[in-house]
PDB file of C-alpha atoms and ligand atoms in Angstrom:
ATOM      1  CA  MET A   1     -20.625  -1.813   8.125  1.00 40.00           C
ATOM      2  CA  PHE A   2     -18.455  -4.865   7.456  1.00 41.00           C
ATOM      3  CA  GLY A   3     -14.916  -4.367   6.322  1.00 46.00           C
ATOM      4  CA  PHE A   4     -14.438  -0.684   7.090  1.00 51.00           C
ATOM      5  CA  PHE A   5     -12.379   1.014   9.682  1.00 54.00           C
ATOM      6  CA  ASP A   6     -13.717   3.878  11.684  1.00 57.00           C
ATOM      7  CA  HIS A   7     -11.256   6.640  10.768  1.00 57.00           C
ATOM      8  CA  ARG A   8     -11.839   8.364  14.085  1.00 52.00           C
ATOM      9  CA  ARG A   9     -10.151   5.577  16.031  1.00 59.00           C
ATOM     10  CA  GLN A  10      -7.068   3.397  15.649  1.00 69.00           C
ATOM     11  CA  PRO A  11      -7.522   0.018  13.967  1.00 81.00           C
ATOM     12  CA  ASP A  12      -7.641  -2.974  16.278  1.00 91.00           C
ATOM     13  CA  ILE A  13      -4.134  -4.494  16.292  1.00 95.00           C
ATOM     14  CA  ARG A  14      -3.638  -7.979  17.753  1.00 95.00           C
ATOM     15  CA  ARG A  15      -0.942 -10.592  18.125  1.00 97.00           C
ATOM     16  CA  ILE A  16      -1.523 -13.482  15.722  1.00 97.00           C
ATOM     17  CA  GLY A  17      -0.447 -17.128  15.525  1.00 97.00           C
ATOM     18  CA  PRO A  18      -0.672 -20.044  13.068  1.00 98.00           C
ATOM     19  CA  GLN A  19      -4.487 -19.864  12.989  1.00 96.00           C
ATOM     20  CA  SER A  20      -4.117 -16.665  10.915  1.00 97.00           C
ATOM     21  CA  ALA A  21      -1.935 -18.318   8.257  1.00 97.00           C
ATOM     22  CA  GLN A  22      -4.684 -18.507   5.633  1.00 97.00           C
ATOM     23  CA  ASP A  23      -5.613 -14.812   5.948  1.00 96.00           C
ATOM     24  CA  CYS A  24      -1.939 -13.824   5.837  1.00 98.00           C
ATOM     25  CA  ALA A  25      -1.268 -15.949   2.728  1.00 98.00           C
ATOM     26  CA  GLN A  26      -4.264 -14.379   0.993  1.00 97.00           C
ATOM     27  CA  ILE A  27      -3.154 -10.800   1.716  1.00 98.00           C
ATOM     28  CA  HIS A  28       0.445 -11.665   0.825  1.00 98.00           C
ATOM     29  CA  ALA A  29      -0.669 -13.049  -2.565  1.00 98.00           C
ATOM     30  CA  GLN A  30      -2.538  -9.791  -3.225  1.00 97.00           C
ATOM     31  CA  SER A  31       0.551  -7.778  -2.321  1.00 97.00           C
ATOM     32  CA  PHE A  32       3.633  -9.460  -3.784  1.00 94.00           C
ATOM     33  CA  ALA A  33       4.568 -11.060  -7.112  1.00 89.00           C
ATOM     34  CA  HIS A  34       6.181 -14.012  -5.302  1.00 89.00           C
ATOM     35  CA  SER A  35       3.677 -15.059  -2.703  1.00 93.00           C
ATOM     36  CA  TRP A  36       4.187 -17.259   0.355  1.00 97.00           C
ATOM     37  CA  SER A  37       1.894 -20.231   0.921  1.00 98.00           C
ATOM     38  CA  GLN A  38      -0.399 -20.896   3.857  1.00 98.00           C
ATOM     39  CA  ALA A  39       2.066 -23.602   4.959  1.00 98.00           C
ATOM     40  CA  ASP A  40       4.898 -21.033   4.869  1.00 98.00           C
ATOM     41  CA  PHE A  41       2.892 -18.784   7.188  1.00 98.00           C
ATOM     42  CA  GLU A  42       1.890 -21.653   9.480  1.00 98.00           C
ATOM     43  CA  SER A  43       5.498 -22.501  10.021  1.00 98.00           C
ATOM     44  CA  LEU A  44       6.621 -18.863  10.437  1.00 98.00           C
ATOM     45  CA  LEU A  45       3.779 -17.984  12.794  1.00 98.00           C
ATOM     46  CA  ALA A  46       4.591 -20.999  14.971  1.00 98.00           C
ATOM     47  CA  GLY A  47       8.202 -19.861  15.344  1.00 97.00           C
ATOM     48  CA  ARG A  48       9.227 -18.877  18.873  1.00 96.00           C
ATOM     49  CA  ASP A  49      11.410 -16.088  17.520  1.00 97.00           C
ATOM     50  CA  VAL A  50       8.698 -14.619  15.258  1.00 98.00           C
ATOM     51  CA  ILE A  51       6.592 -11.716  16.456  1.00 98.00           C
ATOM     52  CA  ALA A  52       3.452 -11.200  14.409  1.00 98.00           C
ATOM     53  CA  GLU A  53       0.676  -8.675  14.610  1.00 98.00           C
ATOM     54  CA  ALA A  54      -2.367  -7.958  12.489  1.00 98.00           C
ATOM     55  CA  ALA A  55      -5.000  -5.294  12.024  1.00 97.00           C
ATOM     56  CA  VAL A  56      -8.482  -6.722  12.300  1.00 93.00           C
ATOM     57  CA  ALA A  57     -11.312  -5.380  10.169  1.00 83.00           C
ATOM     58  CA  ALA A  58     -14.424  -4.619  12.182  1.00 73.00           C
ATOM     59  CA  GLY A  59     -17.475  -6.657  11.222  1.00 65.00           C
ATOM     60  CA  PRO A  60     -21.121  -5.690  11.652  1.00 65.00           C
ATOM     61  CA  TRP A  61     -22.046  -4.587  15.180  1.00 61.00           C
ATOM     62  CA  GLY A  62     -18.394  -4.373  16.082  1.00 60.00           C
ATOM     63  CA  LYS A  63     -17.688  -8.087  15.520  1.00 61.00           C
ATOM     64  CA  SER A  64     -14.118  -8.778  14.419  1.00 59.00           C
ATOM     65  CA  ARG A  65     -13.700 -10.529  11.129  1.00 70.00           C
ATOM     66  CA  LYS A  66     -10.942 -10.850   8.560  1.00 84.00           C
ATOM     67  CA  LEU A  67      -7.459  -9.447   8.761  1.00 94.00           C
ATOM     68  CA  ALA A  68      -6.839  -6.161   6.970  1.00 95.00           C
ATOM     69  CA  GLY A  69      -3.054  -6.344   7.221  1.00 98.00           C
ATOM     70  CA  PHE A  70      -0.214  -7.944   9.144  1.00 98.00           C
ATOM     71  CA  VAL A  71       3.460  -7.649   9.990  1.00 98.00           C
ATOM     72  CA  LEU A  72       5.935 -10.397  10.920  1.00 98.00           C
ATOM     73  CA  SER A  73       9.396  -9.936  12.381  1.00 98.00           C
ATOM     74  CA  ARG A  74      12.075 -12.257  13.622  1.00 98.00           C
ATOM     75  CA  LEU A  75      13.810 -11.214  16.848  1.00 98.00           C
ATOM     76  CA  VAL A  76      17.136 -12.787  17.802  1.00 98.00           C
ATOM     77  CA  VAL A  77      18.545 -11.443  21.054  1.00 97.00           C
ATOM     78  CA  ASP A  78      18.332  -7.681  20.434  1.00 98.00           C
ATOM     79  CA  GLU A  79      18.319  -7.648  16.599  1.00 98.00           C
ATOM     80  CA  ALA A  80      15.042  -7.798  14.712  1.00 98.00           C
ATOM     81  CA  GLU A  81      14.192  -8.078  11.024  1.00 98.00           C
ATOM     82  CA  ILE A  82      10.835  -7.372   9.408  1.00 98.00           C
ATOM     83  CA  LEU A  83      10.135 -10.490   7.327  1.00 98.00           C
ATOM     84  CA  THR A  84       7.049  -9.096   5.678  1.00 98.00           C
ATOM     85  CA  ILE A  85       4.377  -6.425   6.071  1.00 98.00           C
ATOM     86  CA  ALA A  86       1.279  -6.055   3.930  1.00 98.00           C
ATOM     87  CA  VAL A  87      -2.135  -4.431   3.966  1.00 98.00           C
ATOM     88  CA  ALA A  88      -4.961  -5.845   1.834  1.00 97.00           C
ATOM     89  CA  PRO A  89      -5.474  -3.584  -1.200  1.00 97.00           C
ATOM     90  CA  ARG A  90      -8.957  -2.407  -0.181  1.00 94.00           C
ATOM     91  CA  PHE A  91      -7.696  -1.236   3.226  1.00 94.00           C
ATOM     92  CA  ARG A  92      -4.666   0.710   2.003  1.00 97.00           C
ATOM     93  CA  ARG A  93      -4.174   4.458   2.503  1.00 96.00           C
ATOM     94  CA  ARG A  94      -6.296   4.479   5.644  1.00 94.00           C
ATOM     95  CA  GLY A  95      -3.552   4.431   8.248  1.00 95.00           C
ATOM     96  CA  VAL A  96      -3.536   0.641   8.734  1.00 96.00           C
ATOM     97  CA  GLY A  97       0.131   0.211   7.771  1.00 97.00           C
ATOM     98  CA  SER A  98       1.186   3.051  10.083  1.00 97.00           C
ATOM     99  CA  ALA A  99      -0.856   1.709  12.986  1.00 96.00           C
ATOM    100  CA  LEU A 100       0.547  -1.796  12.474  1.00 97.00           C
ATOM    101  CA  LEU A 101       4.113  -0.563  12.330  1.00 98.00           C
ATOM    102  CA  ALA A 102       3.733   1.733  15.358  1.00 97.00           C
ATOM    103  CA  THR A 103       2.331  -1.099  17.482  1.00 97.00           C
ATOM    104  CA  HIS A 104       4.901  -3.544  16.165  1.00 98.00           C
ATOM    105  CA  LEU A 105       7.837  -1.255  16.974  1.00 98.00           C
ATOM    106  CA  ALA A 106       6.537  -0.906  20.521  1.00 98.00           C
ATOM    107  CA  SER A 107       6.212  -4.717  20.801  1.00 98.00           C
ATOM    108  CA  LEU A 108       9.747  -5.258  19.547  1.00 98.00           C
ATOM    109  CA  ALA A 109      11.136  -2.604  21.883  1.00 98.00           C
ATOM    110  CA  GLY A 110       9.259  -4.207  24.774  1.00 97.00           C
ATOM    111  CA  ARG A 111      10.972  -7.518  23.984  1.00 97.00           C
ATOM    112  CA  GLY A 112      14.409  -5.955  23.993  1.00 97.00           C
ATOM    113  CA  ALA A 113      15.036  -5.091  20.332  1.00 98.00           C
ATOM    114  CA  LYS A 114      17.776  -2.501  19.914  1.00 98.00           C
ATOM    115  CA  VAL A 115      17.883  -2.459  16.119  1.00 98.00           C
ATOM    116  CA  LEU A 116      15.518  -3.400  13.302  1.00 98.00           C
ATOM    117  CA  PHE A 117      16.421  -4.250   9.700  1.00 98.00           C
ATOM    118  CA  LEU A 118      14.385  -4.808   6.554  1.00 98.00           C
ATOM    119  CA  GLU A 119      14.735  -5.115   2.793  1.00 98.00           C
ATOM    120  CA  VAL A 120      12.546  -3.281   0.327  1.00 98.00           C
ATOM    121  CA  GLU A 121      12.390  -2.986  -3.453  1.00 96.00           C
ATOM    122  CA  ALA A 122      13.956   0.270  -4.607  1.00 96.00           C
ATOM    123  CA  GLY A 123      10.803   1.115  -6.595  1.00 95.00           C
ATOM    124  CA  ASN A 124       8.355   0.471  -3.757  1.00 97.00           C
ATOM    125  CA  HIS A 125       7.556   4.142  -3.114  1.00 98.00           C
ATOM    126  CA  ALA A 126       4.601   3.453  -0.795  1.00 98.00           C
ATOM    127  CA  ALA A 127       6.684   1.294   1.531  1.00 98.00           C
ATOM    128  CA  LEU A 128       9.683   3.644   1.411  1.00 98.00           C
ATOM    129  CA  ALA A 129       7.473   6.600   2.371  1.00 98.00           C
ATOM    130  CA  LEU A 130       6.003   4.595   5.240  1.00 98.00           C
ATOM    131  CA  TYR A 131       9.437   3.562   6.530  1.00 98.00           C
ATOM    132  CA  ALA A 132      10.750   7.130   6.274  1.00 98.00           C
ATOM    133  CA  GLN A 133       7.958   8.234   8.617  1.00 98.00           C
ATOM    134  CA  PHE A 134       9.267   5.744  11.181  1.00 98.00           C
ATOM    135  CA  ASP A 135      12.908   6.883  11.012  1.00 97.00           C
ATOM    136  CA  PHE A 136      14.347   4.006   8.995  1.00 98.00           C
ATOM    137  CA  HIS A 137      17.455   4.902   7.018  1.00 98.00           C
ATOM    138  CA  GLN A 138      19.227   3.164   4.149  1.00 98.00           C
ATOM    139  CA  ILE A 139      22.372   1.211   4.975  1.00 98.00           C
ATOM    140  CA  GLY A 140      22.926  -0.718   1.764  1.00 98.00           C
ATOM    141  CA  GLU A 141      21.770  -1.758  -1.679  1.00 97.00           C
ATOM    142  CA  ARG A 142      21.769  -5.055  -3.549  1.00 94.00           C
ATOM    143  CA  LYS A 143      21.620  -4.356  -7.245  1.00 95.00           C
ATOM    144  CA  ALA A 144      19.287  -6.442  -9.448  1.00 90.00           C
ATOM    145  CA  TYR A 145      18.150  -8.408  -6.396  1.00 91.00           C
ATOM    146  CA  TYR A 146      14.444  -8.853  -7.177  1.00 88.00           C
ATOM    147  CA  ARG A 147      13.478 -10.690 -10.381  1.00 85.00           C
ATOM    148  CA  LYS A 148      10.209  -9.488 -11.877  1.00 82.00           C
ATOM    149  CA  ALA A 149       7.658 -11.492 -13.862  1.00 78.00           C
ATOM    150  CA  ASP A 150       8.569  -9.565 -17.049  1.00 85.00           C
ATOM    151  CA  GLY A 151      12.223 -10.610 -16.746  1.00 86.00           C
ATOM    152  CA  SER A 152      13.479  -7.242 -15.508  1.00 90.00           C
ATOM    153  CA  SER A 153      15.102  -6.815 -12.112  1.00 92.00           C
ATOM    154  CA  GLU A 154      15.141  -4.263  -9.344  1.00 93.00           C
ATOM    155  CA  ALA A 155      17.526  -3.382  -6.553  1.00 96.00           C
ATOM    156  CA  ALA A 156      16.861  -4.217  -2.912  1.00 97.00           C
ATOM    157  CA  LEU A 157      17.490  -1.476  -0.374  1.00 98.00           C
ATOM    158  CA  MET A 158      18.511  -2.455   3.132  1.00 98.00           C
ATOM    159  CA  LEU A 159      17.075  -0.214   5.822  1.00 98.00           C
ATOM    160  CA  ARG A 160      17.833   0.085   9.508  1.00 98.00           C
ATOM    161  CA  ARG A 161      16.059   1.617  12.463  1.00 98.00           C
ATOM    162  CA  ASP A 162      17.589   2.004  15.890  1.00 98.00           C
ATOM    163  CA  PHE A 163      15.576   1.896  19.099  1.00 97.00           C
ATOM    164  CA  VAL A 164      16.918   4.600  21.382  1.00 82.00           C
TER     165      VAL A 164
HETATM  166  C1  COA B 201       3.287  -0.394   2.123  1.00 63.18           C
HETATM  167  C2  COA B 201       1.904  -0.659   2.724  1.00 63.18           C
HETATM  168  C3  COA B 201       2.038  -1.722   3.834  1.00 63.18           C
HETATM  169  C4  COA B 201       1.339   0.655   3.328  1.00 63.18           C
HETATM  170  O1  COA B 201       0.130   0.339   3.999  1.00 63.18           O
HETATM  171  P1  COA B 201      -1.053   1.436   4.143  1.00 63.18           P
HETATM  172  O2  COA B 201      -2.030   0.917   5.128  1.00 63.18           O
HETATM  173  O3  COA B 201      -1.565   1.794   2.806  1.00 63.18           O
HETATM  174  O4  COA B 201      -0.236   2.673   4.747  1.00 63.18           O
HETATM  175  P2  COA B 201      -0.853   3.940   5.506  1.00 63.18           P
HETATM  176  O5  COA B 201      -2.214   4.254   4.994  1.00 63.18           O
HETATM  177  O6  COA B 201      -0.710   3.742   6.962  1.00 63.18           O
HETATM  178  O7  COA B 201       0.147   5.086   4.999  1.00 63.18           O
HETATM  179  C5  COA B 201       1.256   5.477   5.782  1.00 63.18           C
HETATM  180  C6  COA B 201       2.209   6.284   4.941  1.00 63.18           C
HETATM  181  O8  COA B 201       2.813   5.439   3.960  1.00 63.18           O
HETATM  182  C7  COA B 201       2.999   6.192   2.752  1.00 63.18           C
HETATM  183  N1  COA B 201       2.203   5.603   1.682  1.00 63.18           N
HETATM  184  C8  COA B 201       1.315   4.580   1.781  1.00 63.18           C
HETATM  185  N2  COA B 201       0.826   4.274   0.571  1.00 63.18           N
HETATM  186  C9  COA B 201       1.419   5.112  -0.309  1.00 63.18           C
HETATM  187  C10 COA B 201       1.327   5.277  -1.718  1.00 63.18           C
HETATM  188  N3  COA B 201       0.518   4.490  -2.460  1.00 63.18           N
HETATM  189  N4  COA B 201       2.112   6.219  -2.310  1.00 63.18           N
HETATM  190  C11 COA B 201       2.920   6.995  -1.584  1.00 63.18           C
HETATM  191  N5  COA B 201       3.043   6.912  -0.218  1.00 63.18           N
HETATM  192  C12 COA B 201       2.287   5.969   0.393  1.00 63.18           C
HETATM  193  C13 COA B 201       2.554   7.612   3.049  1.00 63.18           C
HETATM  194  O9  COA B 201       3.685   8.311   3.533  1.00 63.18           O
HETATM  195  C14 COA B 201       1.555   7.391   4.155  1.00 63.18           C
HETATM  196  O10 COA B 201       1.401   8.495   4.987  1.00 63.18           O
HETATM  197  P3  COA B 201       0.257   9.592   4.634  1.00 63.18           P
HETATM  198  O11 COA B 201      -1.026   8.813   4.554  1.00 63.18           O
HETATM  199  O12 COA B 201       0.343  10.507   5.794  1.00 63.18           O
HETATM  200  O13 COA B 201       0.641  10.173   3.314  1.00 63.18           O
HETATM  201  C15 COA B 201       0.899  -1.132   1.621  1.00 63.18           C
HETATM  202  O14 COA B 201       0.964  -0.241   0.527  1.00 63.18           O
HETATM  203  C16 COA B 201       1.147  -2.537   1.100  1.00 63.18           C
HETATM  204  O15 COA B 201       0.684  -3.516   1.698  1.00 63.18           O
HETATM  205  N6  COA B 201       1.893  -2.663  -0.026  1.00 63.18           N
HETATM  206  C17 COA B 201       2.147  -3.976  -0.639  1.00 63.18           C
HETATM  207  C18 COA B 201       3.092  -4.807   0.222  1.00 63.18           C
HETATM  208  C19 COA B 201       4.414  -4.074   0.423  1.00 63.18           C
HETATM  209  O16 COA B 201       4.943  -3.448  -0.471  1.00 63.18           O
HETATM  210  N7  COA B 201       4.970  -4.237   1.653  1.00 63.18           N
HETATM  211  C20 COA B 201       6.264  -3.662   1.983  1.00 63.18           C
HETATM  212  C21 COA B 201       7.334  -4.576   1.545  1.00 63.18           C
HETATM  213  S1  COA B 201       8.953  -4.046   2.082  1.00 63.18           S
END
């Protein structure tokens, strides 16, 4: 059936390029208050230092269709930073984020990454739980870093993961 993952097997994770910018922008807009445009993604996904992977939702009869989630990192020499990771709301809590991150970590390690950084909102419990499963640890905090639509603010936590 279109749009569902078979829970008995891992989602299909693929490298993506600028042709996936529209799908990424759509999922990003569903996931963050301050969304990035299709043009933003086109330019990021064309970057030589950007490594991007996506989970592909299976269509009818096994045909691949839309993206269910994606992750983008920038790798400079042996230091990487996750720029963004998101799973479309209807595909969440099915292991897509974990599968994306596991594959992405292996890709980064294969390209020589020794350390990986990211920033996350202090109140983003789903993301923090995901990162904890992958051995990220907090190395800093920027108070009142994220401005919310209602005028309030939230701290950004800086996390780090070492590849050993
Ligand atoms: C964070 C996000 C990518 C997780 O994707 P997902 O596909 O739902 O994650 P998974 O199903 O693989 O879950 C992996 C683990 O993450 C944690 N997790 C995911 N969603 C959670 C939730 N709503 N509440 C608490 N923990 C959650 C759990 O530890 C989970 O493991 P478990 O299923 O064994 O309990 C997704 O919620 C998302 O896209 N959020 C909006 C964008 C975002 O916040 N990105 C991170 C910015 S730093």
